[in-house]
PDB file of C-alpha atoms in Angstrom:
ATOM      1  CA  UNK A   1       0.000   0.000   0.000  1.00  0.00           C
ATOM      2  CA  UNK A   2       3.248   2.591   0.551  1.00  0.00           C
ATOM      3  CA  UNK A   3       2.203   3.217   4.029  1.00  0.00           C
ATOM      4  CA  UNK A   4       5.521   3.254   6.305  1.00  0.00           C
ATOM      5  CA  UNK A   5       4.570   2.236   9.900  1.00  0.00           C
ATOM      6  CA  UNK A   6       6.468   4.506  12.201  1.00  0.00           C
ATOM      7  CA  UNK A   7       7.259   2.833  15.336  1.00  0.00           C
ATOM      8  CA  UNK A   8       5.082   4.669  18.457  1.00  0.00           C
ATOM      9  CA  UNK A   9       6.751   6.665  21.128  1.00  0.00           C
ATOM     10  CA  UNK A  10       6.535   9.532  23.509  1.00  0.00           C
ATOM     11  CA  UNK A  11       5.687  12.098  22.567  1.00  0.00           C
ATOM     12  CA  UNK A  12       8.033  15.790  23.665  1.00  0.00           C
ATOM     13  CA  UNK A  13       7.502  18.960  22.727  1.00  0.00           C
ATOM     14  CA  UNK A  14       8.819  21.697  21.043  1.00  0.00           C
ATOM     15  CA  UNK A  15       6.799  25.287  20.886  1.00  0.00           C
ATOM     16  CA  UNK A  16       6.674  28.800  20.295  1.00  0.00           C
ATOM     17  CA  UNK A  17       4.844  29.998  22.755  1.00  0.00           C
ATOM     18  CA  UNK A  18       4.167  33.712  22.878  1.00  0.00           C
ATOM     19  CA  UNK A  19       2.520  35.095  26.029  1.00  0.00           C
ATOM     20  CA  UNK A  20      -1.579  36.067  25.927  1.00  0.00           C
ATOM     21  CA  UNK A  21      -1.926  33.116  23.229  1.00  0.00           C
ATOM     22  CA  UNK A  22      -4.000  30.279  25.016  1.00  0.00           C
ATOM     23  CA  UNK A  23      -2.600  27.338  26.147  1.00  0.00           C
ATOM     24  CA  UNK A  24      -2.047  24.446  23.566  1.00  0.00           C
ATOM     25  CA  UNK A  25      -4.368  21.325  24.717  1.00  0.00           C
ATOM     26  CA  UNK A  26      -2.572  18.154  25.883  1.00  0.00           C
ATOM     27  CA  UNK A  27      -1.348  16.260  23.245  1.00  0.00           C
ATOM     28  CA  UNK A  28       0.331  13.191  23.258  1.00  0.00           C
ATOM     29  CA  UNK A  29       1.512  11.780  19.679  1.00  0.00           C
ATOM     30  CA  UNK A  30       0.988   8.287  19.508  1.00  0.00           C
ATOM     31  CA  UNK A  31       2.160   7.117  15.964  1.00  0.00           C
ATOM     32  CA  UNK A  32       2.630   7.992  12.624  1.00  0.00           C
ATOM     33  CA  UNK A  33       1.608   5.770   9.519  1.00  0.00           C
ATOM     34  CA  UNK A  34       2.812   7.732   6.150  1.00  0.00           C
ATOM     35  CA  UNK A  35       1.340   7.041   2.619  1.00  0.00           C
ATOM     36  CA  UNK A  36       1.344   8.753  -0.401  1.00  0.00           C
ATOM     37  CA  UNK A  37      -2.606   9.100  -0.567  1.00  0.00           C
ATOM     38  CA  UNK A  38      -3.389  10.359   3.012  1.00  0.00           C
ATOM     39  CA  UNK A  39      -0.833  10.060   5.818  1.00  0.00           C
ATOM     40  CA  UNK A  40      -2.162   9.737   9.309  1.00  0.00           C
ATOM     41  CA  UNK A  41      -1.490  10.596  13.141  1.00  0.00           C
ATOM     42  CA  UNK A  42      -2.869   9.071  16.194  1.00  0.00           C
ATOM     43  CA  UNK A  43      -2.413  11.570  18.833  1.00  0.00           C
ATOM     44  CA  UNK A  44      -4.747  11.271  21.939  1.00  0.00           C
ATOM     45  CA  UNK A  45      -6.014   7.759  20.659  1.00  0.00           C
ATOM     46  CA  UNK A  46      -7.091   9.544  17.394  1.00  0.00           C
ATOM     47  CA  UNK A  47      -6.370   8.878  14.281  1.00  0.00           C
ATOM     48  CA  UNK A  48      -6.449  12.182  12.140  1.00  0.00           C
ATOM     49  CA  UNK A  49      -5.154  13.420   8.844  1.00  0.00           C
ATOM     50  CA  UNK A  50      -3.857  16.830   7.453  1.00  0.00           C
ATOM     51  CA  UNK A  51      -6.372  19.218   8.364  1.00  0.00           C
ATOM     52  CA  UNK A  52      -8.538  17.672  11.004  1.00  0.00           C
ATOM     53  CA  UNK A  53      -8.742  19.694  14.461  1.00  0.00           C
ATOM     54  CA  UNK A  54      -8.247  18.246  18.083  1.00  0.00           C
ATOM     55  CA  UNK A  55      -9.079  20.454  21.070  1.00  0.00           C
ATOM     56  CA  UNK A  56      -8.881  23.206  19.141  1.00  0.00           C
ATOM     57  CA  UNK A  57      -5.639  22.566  17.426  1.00  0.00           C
ATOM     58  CA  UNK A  58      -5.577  22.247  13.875  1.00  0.00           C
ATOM     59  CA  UNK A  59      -2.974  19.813  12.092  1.00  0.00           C
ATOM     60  CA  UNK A  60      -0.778  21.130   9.269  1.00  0.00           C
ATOM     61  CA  UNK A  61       1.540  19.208   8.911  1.00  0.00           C
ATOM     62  CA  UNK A  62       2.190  15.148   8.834  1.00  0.00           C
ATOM     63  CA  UNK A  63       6.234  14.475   8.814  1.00  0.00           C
ATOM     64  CA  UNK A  64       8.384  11.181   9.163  1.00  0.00           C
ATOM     65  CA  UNK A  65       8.675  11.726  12.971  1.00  0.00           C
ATOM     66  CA  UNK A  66       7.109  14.618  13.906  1.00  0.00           C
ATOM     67  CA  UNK A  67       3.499  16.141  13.778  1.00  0.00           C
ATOM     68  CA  UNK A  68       2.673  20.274  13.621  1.00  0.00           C
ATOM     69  CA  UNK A  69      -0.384  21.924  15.338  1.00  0.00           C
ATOM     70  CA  UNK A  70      -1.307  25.053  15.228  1.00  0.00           C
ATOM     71  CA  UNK A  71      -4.000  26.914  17.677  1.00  0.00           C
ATOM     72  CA  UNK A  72      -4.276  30.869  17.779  1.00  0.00           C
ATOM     73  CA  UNK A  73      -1.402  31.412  15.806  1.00  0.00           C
ATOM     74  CA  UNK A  74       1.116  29.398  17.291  1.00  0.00           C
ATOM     75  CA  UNK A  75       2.910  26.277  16.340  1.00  0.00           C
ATOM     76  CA  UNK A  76       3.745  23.613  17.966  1.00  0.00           C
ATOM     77  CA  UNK A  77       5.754  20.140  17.122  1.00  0.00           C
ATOM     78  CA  UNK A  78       5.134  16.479  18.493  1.00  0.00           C
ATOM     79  CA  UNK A  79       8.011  14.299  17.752  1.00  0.00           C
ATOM     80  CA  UNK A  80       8.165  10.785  18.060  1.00  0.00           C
ATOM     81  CA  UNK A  81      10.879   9.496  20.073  1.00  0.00           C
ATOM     82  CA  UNK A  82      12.921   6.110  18.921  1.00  0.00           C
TER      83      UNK A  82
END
């Protein structure tokens, strides 16, 4: 199918946090399976794709390790530890 099954792990974080924006809900990454078609993340026992929202963060972006939300303007990474 081309999917790649990226091994789970914890999640940590990596943000740009700017002061007044709301806090960014807890996520936890959970795994990353990537295909050509539409690549997915679990994150809080969810599976999602580009685009979908999760406590109010929306996901942009889908990488080999790593996942980006964004919620009021800021960004924030999930990486998957190996």
């Amino acid at each position: 199918s081309g999917a790649k099954v990226i091994r789970p792990g914890i999640a940590i974080f990596h943000s740009h946090f700017h002061q007044g924006v709301p806090d960014f809900p807890e996520l936890k990454l959970q795994g990353i399976i990537l295909s050509k078609k539409k690549p997915t993340a679990t994150v809080n026992n969810k599976v999602l794709t580009i685009g979908d929202r999760i406590e109010g963060a929306f996901l942009l972006k889908i990488d080999r390790d790593s996942v980006t939300f964004e919620k009021g303007g800021v960004k924030k990474e999930l990486f998957l530890l190996r």
